[in-house]
Amino acid sequence: MIKGIIFDFGGTLYKDNKQTTDAHFQEIGEILINFLKRHGINIDMKAKNFYAEIIQKIQYSKIYYKKHDDIEFSPYKLLKHIVLKDFIKTKQLPTLKIIANNFVNIIMNYESAIRDGNFRSNAAEVLKYLNGKYKIGLISNSCSHDFVLIKLLKENIYQYFDENCILISSQVGIRKPNKLIFTEAAKELDLLPEECIYVGDTTHEDVEGARKAGFAGSIRVTNDIPYENIDAFPNDTNYLINDLNDIESKIYLIEKLK
């Protein structure tokens, strides 16, 4: 019997609606350079180019993590070893350790605002309903320790989640699709993996990760992509949804086909 539902955050409960432009790169680059300068770290590079390099290195970090069994660095280690490696002097590392999470949050909050990021219109309603019937948790691949938590609190939906089961990859040190972060989530809900289902929006990170962990099943939010264009595993088309309101009907189907 399914007793727990564990959600992904970005692309599932929360989604972006726009893309960034060169003008945004210039603006956020200036914000970050000024932030670092206030803390005694000077960047000798054009703002637009600086931010472009940051984005490139953040993308590289995801490749690095994948090659190393889906580990994930803390914000400080991410900046020290990858993102700001070529800009930071050894004597500046203690300062970097203090400001690292704020630096990452500036990026994530700016990107969220520019991309018009927001929760799905029925997220609160669905979570409130499901919370009365299932234990609810969350796993998010995020380089920020508190971006997701702040968003949940501001939307007034934090209370629908088990406070012990909001797992952020940069805090846990493991990211999806490593099965360990999924089994840890089930453990925090005091459930067996086979008593849980995962709701996400990607095949590799969400569906594959939950499957490896022994979850009862996964429900994939398609973000309005036509079903025929979804890179699904065999039989996973049974569990594709466009609307969070369809989650419970898919849970019944998963239980029926078990």
PDB file of C-alpha atoms in Angstrom:
ATOM      1  CA  MET A   1       0.000   0.000   0.000  1.00  0.00           C
ATOM      2  CA  ILE A   2       1.314   3.440  -0.920  1.00  0.00           C
ATOM      3  CA  LYS A   3       1.658   5.622   2.157  1.00  0.00           C
ATOM      4  CA  GLY A   4       4.062   8.347   1.044  1.00  0.00           C
ATOM      5  CA  ILE A   5       4.429  10.776  -1.860  1.00  0.00           C
ATOM      6  CA  ILE A   6       7.782  12.456  -2.420  1.00  0.00           C
ATOM      7  CA  PHE A   7       7.931  15.415  -4.797  1.00  0.00           C
ATOM      8  CA  ASP A   8      10.567  16.999  -6.958  1.00  0.00           C
ATOM      9  CA  PHE A   9      10.658  20.823  -6.779  1.00  0.00           C
ATOM     10  CA  GLY A  10      11.830  22.534  -9.989  1.00  0.00           C
ATOM     11  CA  GLY A  11       9.733  21.621 -13.014  1.00  0.00           C
ATOM     12  CA  THR A  12       7.214  19.759 -10.869  1.00  0.00           C
ATOM     13  CA  LEU A  13       5.820  22.025  -8.152  1.00  0.00           C
ATOM     14  CA  TYR A  14       7.684  25.135  -9.311  1.00  0.00           C
ATOM     15  CA  LYS A  15       8.472  26.055 -12.906  1.00  0.00           C
ATOM     16  CA  ASP A  16      10.067  28.762 -15.011  1.00  0.00           C
ATOM     17  CA  ASN A  17       8.140  30.410 -17.825  1.00  0.00           C
ATOM     18  CA  LYS A  18      10.731  32.572 -19.610  1.00  0.00           C
ATOM     19  CA  GLN A  19      14.374  32.519 -20.732  1.00  0.00           C
ATOM     20  CA  THR A  20      17.249  34.820 -19.794  1.00  0.00           C
ATOM     21  CA  THR A  21      18.829  37.222 -22.336  1.00  0.00           C
ATOM     22  CA  ASP A  22      22.229  38.886 -22.830  1.00  0.00           C
ATOM     23  CA  ALA A  23      20.918  41.968 -21.013  1.00  0.00           C
ATOM     24  CA  HIS A  24      20.156  39.807 -17.995  1.00  0.00           C
ATOM     25  CA  PHE A  25      23.686  38.354 -18.089  1.00  0.00           C
ATOM     26  CA  GLN A  26      25.089  41.879 -17.895  1.00  0.00           C
ATOM     27  CA  GLU A  27      22.817  42.851 -15.015  1.00  0.00           C
ATOM     28  CA  ILE A  28      23.343  39.797 -12.839  1.00  0.00           C
ATOM     29  CA  GLY A  29      27.073  39.855 -13.628  1.00  0.00           C
ATOM     30  CA  GLU A  30      27.280  43.390 -12.233  1.00  0.00           C
ATOM     31  CA  ILE A  31      25.294  42.391  -9.139  1.00  0.00           C
ATOM     32  CA  LEU A  32      27.625  39.465  -8.411  1.00  0.00           C
ATOM     33  CA  ILE A  33      30.819  41.438  -9.053  1.00  0.00           C
ATOM     34  CA  ASN A  34      29.645  44.191  -6.708  1.00  0.00           C
ATOM     35  CA  PHE A  35      28.650  41.627  -4.088  1.00  0.00           C
ATOM     36  CA  LEU A  36      32.101  40.040  -4.182  1.00  0.00           C
ATOM     37  CA  LYS A  37      33.799  43.445  -4.163  1.00  0.00           C
ATOM     38  CA  ARG A  38      31.969  44.387  -0.949  1.00  0.00           C
ATOM     39  CA  HIS A  39      33.597  41.328   0.618  1.00  0.00           C
ATOM     40  CA  GLY A  40      37.099  42.118  -0.617  1.00  0.00           C
ATOM     41  CA  ILE A  41      37.077  39.895  -3.707  1.00  0.00           C
ATOM     42  CA  ASN A  42      37.753  41.794  -6.936  1.00  0.00           C
ATOM     43  CA  ILE A  43      36.809  40.373 -10.338  1.00  0.00           C
ATOM     44  CA  ASP A  44      38.718  41.753 -13.325  1.00  0.00           C
ATOM     45  CA  MET A  45      36.303  40.720 -16.073  1.00  0.00           C
ATOM     46  CA  LYS A  46      33.370  42.218 -17.929  1.00  0.00           C
ATOM     47  CA  ALA A  47      30.127  41.521 -16.074  1.00  0.00           C
ATOM     48  CA  LYS A  48      28.433  39.729 -18.960  1.00  0.00           C
ATOM     49  CA  ASN A  49      31.432  37.461 -19.540  1.00  0.00           C
ATOM     50  CA  PHE A  50      31.791  36.763 -15.832  1.00  0.00           C
ATOM     51  CA  TYR A  51      28.243  35.514 -15.501  1.00  0.00           C
ATOM     52  CA  ALA A  52      28.499  33.493 -18.700  1.00  0.00           C
ATOM     53  CA  GLU A  53      31.537  31.748 -17.228  1.00  0.00           C
ATOM     54  CA  ILE A  54      29.695  31.094 -13.960  1.00  0.00           C
ATOM     55  CA  ILE A  55      26.799  29.454 -15.808  1.00  0.00           C
ATOM     56  CA  GLN A  56      29.224  27.378 -17.872  1.00  0.00           C
ATOM     57  CA  LYS A  57      30.979  26.140 -14.740  1.00  0.00           C
ATOM     58  CA  ILE A  58      27.722  25.355 -12.948  1.00  0.00           C
ATOM     59  CA  GLN A  59      26.771  23.222 -15.940  1.00  0.00           C
ATOM     60  CA  TYR A  60      30.177  21.566 -15.798  1.00  0.00           C
ATOM     61  CA  SER A  61      29.629  20.796 -12.099  1.00  0.00           C
ATOM     62  CA  LYS A  62      26.604  18.680 -13.020  1.00  0.00           C
ATOM     63  CA  ILE A  63      28.782  16.647 -15.391  1.00  0.00           C
ATOM     64  CA  TYR A  64      31.385  16.316 -12.646  1.00  0.00           C
ATOM     65  CA  TYR A  65      28.788  15.092 -10.152  1.00  0.00           C
ATOM     66  CA  LYS A  66      27.468  12.534 -12.607  1.00  0.00           C
ATOM     67  CA  LYS A  67      30.973  11.138 -13.132  1.00  0.00           C
ATOM     68  CA  HIS A  68      31.441  10.817  -9.379  1.00  0.00           C
ATOM     69  CA  ASP A  69      28.375   8.772  -8.405  1.00  0.00           C
ATOM     70  CA  ASP A  70      26.058  11.794  -8.135  1.00  0.00           C
ATOM     71  CA  ILE A  71      27.806  13.402  -5.198  1.00  0.00           C
ATOM     72  CA  GLU A  72      27.087  17.103  -4.682  1.00  0.00           C
ATOM     73  CA  PHE A  73      29.223  19.845  -3.187  1.00  0.00           C
ATOM     74  CA  SER A  74      28.075  22.370  -0.637  1.00  0.00           C
ATOM     75  CA  PRO A  75      27.808  25.939  -1.980  1.00  0.00           C
ATOM     76  CA  TYR A  76      31.260  26.704  -0.562  1.00  0.00           C
ATOM     77  CA  LYS A  77      32.942  23.690  -2.155  1.00  0.00           C
ATOM     78  CA  LEU A  78      31.131  24.338  -5.438  1.00  0.00           C
ATOM     79  CA  LEU A  79      32.518  27.877  -5.599  1.00  0.00           C
ATOM     80  CA  LYS A  80      35.954  26.955  -4.265  1.00  0.00           C
ATOM     81  CA  HIS A  81      36.641  23.970  -6.496  1.00  0.00           C
ATOM     82  CA  ILE A  82      34.715  24.827  -9.660  1.00  0.00           C
ATOM     83  CA  VAL A  83      32.787  28.077 -10.140  1.00  0.00           C
ATOM     84  CA  LEU A  84      35.192  30.639  -8.668  1.00  0.00           C
ATOM     85  CA  LYS A  85      38.335  28.503  -8.657  1.00  0.00           C
ATOM     86  CA  ASP A  86      40.163  30.823 -11.081  1.00  0.00           C
ATOM     87  CA  PHE A  87      39.162  34.023  -9.262  1.00  0.00           C
ATOM     88  CA  ILE A  88      39.767  33.270  -5.585  1.00  0.00           C
ATOM     89  CA  LYS A  89      43.057  33.539  -3.702  1.00  0.00           C
ATOM     90  CA  THR A  90      43.855  31.236  -0.799  1.00  0.00           C
ATOM     91  CA  LYS A  91      43.659  34.080   1.726  1.00  0.00           C
ATOM     92  CA  GLN A  92      40.091  34.838   0.543  1.00  0.00           C
ATOM     93  CA  LEU A  93      38.736  31.335   1.229  1.00  0.00           C
ATOM     94  CA  PRO A  94      37.524  32.089   4.801  1.00  0.00           C
ATOM     95  CA  THR A  95      35.444  34.968   3.405  1.00  0.00           C
ATOM     96  CA  LEU A  96      34.166  32.801   0.587  1.00  0.00           C
ATOM     97  CA  LYS A  97      33.020  30.178   3.094  1.00  0.00           C
ATOM     98  CA  ILE A  98      30.905  32.803   4.861  1.00  0.00           C
ATOM     99  CA  ILE A  99      29.292  34.287   1.743  1.00  0.00           C
ATOM    100  CA  ALA A 100      29.004  31.174  -0.471  1.00  0.00           C
ATOM    101  CA  ASN A 101      25.342  30.357   0.142  1.00  0.00           C
ATOM    102  CA  ASN A 102      24.360  34.020  -0.271  1.00  0.00           C
ATOM    103  CA  PHE A 103      26.258  34.156  -3.569  1.00  0.00           C
ATOM    104  CA  VAL A 104      24.402  31.095  -4.850  1.00  0.00           C
ATOM    105  CA  ASN A 105      21.070  32.476  -3.622  1.00  0.00           C
ATOM    106  CA  ILE A 106      21.621  35.746  -5.507  1.00  0.00           C
ATOM    107  CA  ILE A 107      21.946  33.728  -8.707  1.00  0.00           C
ATOM    108  CA  MET A 108      18.939  31.521  -8.021  1.00  0.00           C
ATOM    109  CA  ASN A 109      16.661  34.353  -6.916  1.00  0.00           C
ATOM    110  CA  TYR A 110      17.631  36.512  -9.895  1.00  0.00           C
ATOM    111  CA  GLU A 111      17.147  33.655 -12.360  1.00  0.00           C
ATOM    112  CA  SER A 112      13.797  32.802 -10.766  1.00  0.00           C
ATOM    113  CA  ALA A 113      12.586  36.402 -11.080  1.00  0.00           C
ATOM    114  CA  ILE A 114      13.770  36.824 -14.666  1.00  0.00           C
ATOM    115  CA  ARG A 115      12.367  33.474 -15.742  1.00  0.00           C
ATOM    116  CA  ASP A 116       9.048  34.334 -14.093  1.00  0.00           C
ATOM    117  CA  GLY A 117       9.320  31.323 -11.826  1.00  0.00           C
ATOM    118  CA  ASN A 118       6.269  30.417  -9.777  1.00  0.00           C
ATOM    119  CA  PHE A 119       4.357  27.518  -8.296  1.00  0.00           C
ATOM    120  CA  ARG A 120       1.726  25.707 -10.286  1.00  0.00           C
ATOM    121  CA  SER A 121      -1.608  27.352  -9.652  1.00  0.00           C
ATOM    122  CA  ASN A 122      -3.073  24.284  -7.926  1.00  0.00           C
ATOM    123  CA  ALA A 123       0.061  23.189  -6.021  1.00  0.00           C
ATOM    124  CA  ALA A 124      -1.171  24.368  -2.619  1.00  0.00           C
ATOM    125  CA  GLU A 125      -4.637  22.873  -3.094  1.00  0.00           C
ATOM    126  CA  VAL A 126      -3.273  19.493  -4.200  1.00  0.00           C
ATOM    127  CA  LEU A 127      -0.676  19.325  -1.431  1.00  0.00           C
ATOM    128  CA  LYS A 128      -3.258  20.190   1.204  1.00  0.00           C
ATOM    129  CA  TYR A 129      -5.558  17.425  -0.048  1.00  0.00           C
ATOM    130  CA  LEU A 130      -2.810  14.797  -0.326  1.00  0.00           C
ATOM    131  CA  ASN A 131      -1.382  15.729   3.064  1.00  0.00           C
ATOM    132  CA  GLY A 132      -4.564  14.465   4.663  1.00  0.00           C
ATOM    133  CA  LYS A 133      -4.087  11.010   3.143  1.00  0.00           C
ATOM    134  CA  TYR A 134      -0.343  10.465   2.663  1.00  0.00           C
ATOM    135  CA  LYS A 135       2.978  11.404   4.205  1.00  0.00           C
ATOM    136  CA  ILE A 136       4.555  14.087   1.999  1.00  0.00           C
ATOM    137  CA  GLY A 137       8.260  14.679   1.339  1.00  0.00           C
ATOM    138  CA  LEU A 138      10.492  16.482  -1.144  1.00  0.00           C
ATOM    139  CA  ILE A 139      13.847  15.881  -2.845  1.00  0.00           C
ATOM    140  CA  SER A 140      15.492  18.675  -4.827  1.00  0.00           C
ATOM    141  CA  ASN A 141      18.787  18.889  -6.693  1.00  0.00           C
ATOM    142  CA  SER A 142      19.787  22.404  -5.646  1.00  0.00           C
ATOM    143  CA  CYS A 143      23.140  24.115  -5.145  1.00  0.00           C
ATOM    144  CA  SER A 144      21.530  26.394  -2.524  1.00  0.00           C
ATOM    145  CA  HIS A 145      20.813  25.199   0.996  1.00  0.00           C
ATOM    146  CA  ASP A 146      17.722  27.337   1.523  1.00  0.00           C
ATOM    147  CA  PHE A 147      16.291  28.563  -1.814  1.00  0.00           C
ATOM    148  CA  VAL A 148      13.677  25.795  -1.888  1.00  0.00           C
ATOM    149  CA  LEU A 149      12.757  26.202   1.791  1.00  0.00           C
ATOM    150  CA  ILE A 150      12.261  29.941   1.403  1.00  0.00           C
ATOM    151  CA  LYS A 151      10.000  29.403  -1.605  1.00  0.00           C
ATOM    152  CA  LEU A 152       7.915  26.819   0.267  1.00  0.00           C
ATOM    153  CA  LEU A 153       7.531  29.136   3.245  1.00  0.00           C
ATOM    154  CA  LYS A 154       6.607  32.173   1.145  1.00  0.00           C
ATOM    155  CA  GLU A 155       3.972  30.145  -0.717  1.00  0.00           C
ATOM    156  CA  ASN A 156       2.602  28.941   2.644  1.00  0.00           C
ATOM    157  CA  ILE A 157       2.911  25.268   1.686  1.00  0.00           C
ATOM    158  CA  TYR A 158       5.858  24.239   3.871  1.00  0.00           C
ATOM    159  CA  GLN A 159       3.440  22.855   6.474  1.00  0.00           C
ATOM    160  CA  TYR A 160       2.232  20.157   4.086  1.00  0.00           C
ATOM    161  CA  PHE A 161       5.657  18.479   4.070  1.00  0.00           C
ATOM    162  CA  ASP A 162       7.218  16.344   6.761  1.00  0.00           C
ATOM    163  CA  GLU A 163       9.891  18.705   8.098  1.00  0.00           C
ATOM    164  CA  ASN A 164      12.390  15.836   8.280  1.00  0.00           C
ATOM    165  CA  CYS A 165      11.845  14.946   4.646  1.00  0.00           C
ATOM    166  CA  ILE A 166      12.792  18.066   2.697  1.00  0.00           C
ATOM    167  CA  LEU A 167      16.082  16.834   1.276  1.00  0.00           C
ATOM    168  CA  ILE A 168      18.307  19.297  -0.589  1.00  0.00           C
ATOM    169  CA  SER A 169      21.145  17.673  -2.523  1.00  0.00           C
ATOM    170  CA  SER A 170      23.799  20.232  -1.551  1.00  0.00           C
ATOM    171  CA  GLN A 171      23.045  19.560   2.108  1.00  0.00           C
ATOM    172  CA  VAL A 172      22.786  15.783   1.847  1.00  0.00           C
ATOM    173  CA  GLY A 173      25.888  15.562  -0.365  1.00  0.00           C
ATOM    174  CA  ILE A 174      24.110  13.311  -2.887  1.00  0.00           C
ATOM    175  CA  ARG A 175      21.913  14.252  -5.821  1.00  0.00           C
ATOM    176  CA  LYS A 176      19.317  12.466  -7.903  1.00  0.00           C
ATOM    177  CA  PRO A 177      19.360   9.931  -9.527  1.00  0.00           C
ATOM    178  CA  ASN A 178      21.549   8.327  -6.830  1.00  0.00           C
ATOM    179  CA  LYS A 179      19.209   5.886  -5.112  1.00  0.00           C
ATOM    180  CA  LEU A 180      20.580   6.771  -1.673  1.00  0.00           C
ATOM    181  CA  ILE A 181      18.835  10.140  -1.545  1.00  0.00           C
ATOM    182  CA  PHE A 182      15.542   8.415  -2.379  1.00  0.00           C
ATOM    183  CA  THR A 183      15.957   5.706   0.250  1.00  0.00           C
ATOM    184  CA  GLU A 184      16.945   8.391   2.774  1.00  0.00           C
ATOM    185  CA  ALA A 185      13.710  10.249   2.008  1.00  0.00           C
ATOM    186  CA  ALA A 186      11.652   7.106   2.586  1.00  0.00           C
ATOM    187  CA  LYS A 187      13.517   6.528   5.858  1.00  0.00           C
ATOM    188  CA  GLU A 188      12.778  10.083   7.026  1.00  0.00           C
ATOM    189  CA  LEU A 189       9.080   9.405   6.421  1.00  0.00           C
ATOM    190  CA  ASP A 190       9.441   6.193   8.440  1.00  0.00           C
ATOM    191  CA  LEU A 191       8.353   4.202   5.395  1.00  0.00           C
ATOM    192  CA  LEU A 192       9.793   1.479   3.192  1.00  0.00           C
ATOM    193  CA  PRO A 193      10.742   2.518  -0.371  1.00  0.00           C
ATOM    194  CA  GLU A 194       8.020   0.244  -1.764  1.00  0.00           C
ATOM    195  CA  GLU A 195       5.471   2.255   0.214  1.00  0.00           C
ATOM    196  CA  CYS A 196       6.445   5.468  -1.597  1.00  0.00           C
ATOM    197  CA  ILE A 197       5.946   6.995  -5.027  1.00  0.00           C
ATOM    198  CA  TYR A 198       7.907   9.868  -6.552  1.00  0.00           C
ATOM    199  CA  VAL A 199       6.466  12.761  -8.529  1.00  0.00           C
ATOM    200  CA  GLY A 200       8.958  14.486 -10.823  1.00  0.00           C
ATOM    201  CA  ASP A 201       9.469  15.832 -14.329  1.00  0.00           C
ATOM    202  CA  THR A 202      12.529  14.004 -15.690  1.00  0.00           C
ATOM    203  CA  THR A 203      13.190  10.435 -16.731  1.00  0.00           C
ATOM    204  CA  HIS A 204      16.864  10.220 -15.734  1.00  0.00           C
ATOM    205  CA  GLU A 205      16.855  12.011 -12.378  1.00  0.00           C
ATOM    206  CA  ASP A 206      13.345  11.258 -11.127  1.00  0.00           C
ATOM    207  CA  VAL A 207      11.909   8.112 -12.700  1.00  0.00           C
ATOM    208  CA  GLU A 208      15.204   6.217 -12.913  1.00  0.00           C
ATOM    209  CA  GLY A 209      16.317   7.265  -9.433  1.00  0.00           C
ATOM    210  CA  ALA A 210      13.056   6.212  -7.781  1.00  0.00           C
ATOM    211  CA  ARG A 211      13.109   2.927  -9.671  1.00  0.00           C
ATOM    212  CA  LYS A 212      16.633   2.089  -8.523  1.00  0.00           C
ATOM    213  CA  ALA A 213      15.622   2.872  -4.938  1.00  0.00           C
ATOM    214  CA  GLY A 214      12.745   0.387  -5.094  1.00  0.00           C
ATOM    215  CA  PHE A 215       9.880   2.886  -4.983  1.00  0.00           C
ATOM    216  CA  ALA A 216       6.432   1.577  -5.856  1.00  0.00           C
ATOM    217  CA  GLY A 217       6.399   3.827  -8.910  1.00  0.00           C
ATOM    218  CA  SER A 218       6.881   7.308 -10.336  1.00  0.00           C
ATOM    219  CA  ILE A 219       4.495   9.867 -11.741  1.00  0.00           C
ATOM    220  CA  ARG A 220       5.985  12.213 -14.303  1.00  0.00           C
ATOM    221  CA  VAL A 221       4.709  15.739 -14.901  1.00  0.00           C
ATOM    222  CA  THR A 222       5.111  16.463 -18.602  1.00  0.00           C
ATOM    223  CA  ASN A 223       4.979  20.284 -18.529  1.00  0.00           C
ATOM    224  CA  ASP A 224       2.618  20.313 -21.509  1.00  0.00           C
ATOM    225  CA  ILE A 225       5.017  18.340 -23.717  1.00  0.00           C
ATOM    226  CA  PRO A 226       3.023  15.992 -25.994  1.00  0.00           C
ATOM    227  CA  TYR A 227       3.125  12.477 -24.576  1.00  0.00           C
ATOM    228  CA  GLU A 228       4.556  11.057 -27.801  1.00  0.00           C
ATOM    229  CA  ASN A 229       7.637  13.283 -27.360  1.00  0.00           C
ATOM    230  CA  ILE A 230       8.388  12.136 -23.816  1.00  0.00           C
ATOM    231  CA  ASP A 231      11.512  10.006 -23.290  1.00  0.00           C
ATOM    232  CA  ALA A 232       9.727   7.519 -21.065  1.00  0.00           C
ATOM    233  CA  PHE A 233      10.665   4.029 -19.962  1.00  0.00           C
ATOM    234  CA  PRO A 234       8.440   1.192 -21.227  1.00  0.00           C
ATOM    235  CA  ASN A 235       4.998   1.382 -19.565  1.00  0.00           C
ATOM    236  CA  ASP A 236       5.797   4.758 -17.988  1.00  0.00           C
ATOM    237  CA  THR A 237       3.310   6.421 -20.347  1.00  0.00           C
ATOM    238  CA  ASN A 238       0.695   5.054 -17.928  1.00  0.00           C
ATOM    239  CA  TYR A 239       1.986   7.480 -15.329  1.00  0.00           C
ATOM    240  CA  LEU A 240       2.343  10.732 -17.302  1.00  0.00           C
ATOM    241  CA  ILE A 241       0.287  13.729 -16.175  1.00  0.00           C
ATOM    242  CA  ASN A 242      -0.084  17.380 -17.153  1.00  0.00           C
ATOM    243  CA  ASP A 243      -2.036  18.348 -14.026  1.00  0.00           C
ATOM    244  CA  LEU A 244      -1.171  17.732 -10.378  1.00  0.00           C
ATOM    245  CA  ASN A 245      -4.840  16.924  -9.767  1.00  0.00           C
ATOM    246  CA  ASP A 246      -4.270  13.635 -11.607  1.00  0.00           C
ATOM    247  CA  ILE A 247      -1.740  12.327  -9.082  1.00  0.00           C
ATOM    248  CA  GLU A 248      -4.158  10.288  -6.994  1.00  0.00           C
ATOM    249  CA  SER A 249      -5.716   8.542 -10.000  1.00  0.00           C
ATOM    250  CA  LYS A 250      -2.214   7.441 -11.047  1.00  0.00           C
ATOM    251  CA  ILE A 251      -1.515   6.185  -7.526  1.00  0.00           C
ATOM    252  CA  TYR A 252      -4.568   3.944  -7.804  1.00  0.00           C
ATOM    253  CA  LEU A 253      -3.278   2.682 -11.156  1.00  0.00           C
ATOM    254  CA  ILE A 254       0.194   1.972  -9.727  1.00  0.00           C
ATOM    255  CA  GLU A 255      -1.330  -0.005  -6.866  1.00  0.00           C
ATOM    256  CA  LYS A 256      -3.624  -1.902  -9.207  1.00  0.00           C
ATOM    257  CA  LEU A 257      -0.761  -2.932 -11.485  1.00  0.00           C
ATOM    258  CA  LYS A 258       1.617  -3.929  -8.677  1.00  0.00           C
TER     259      LYS A 258
END
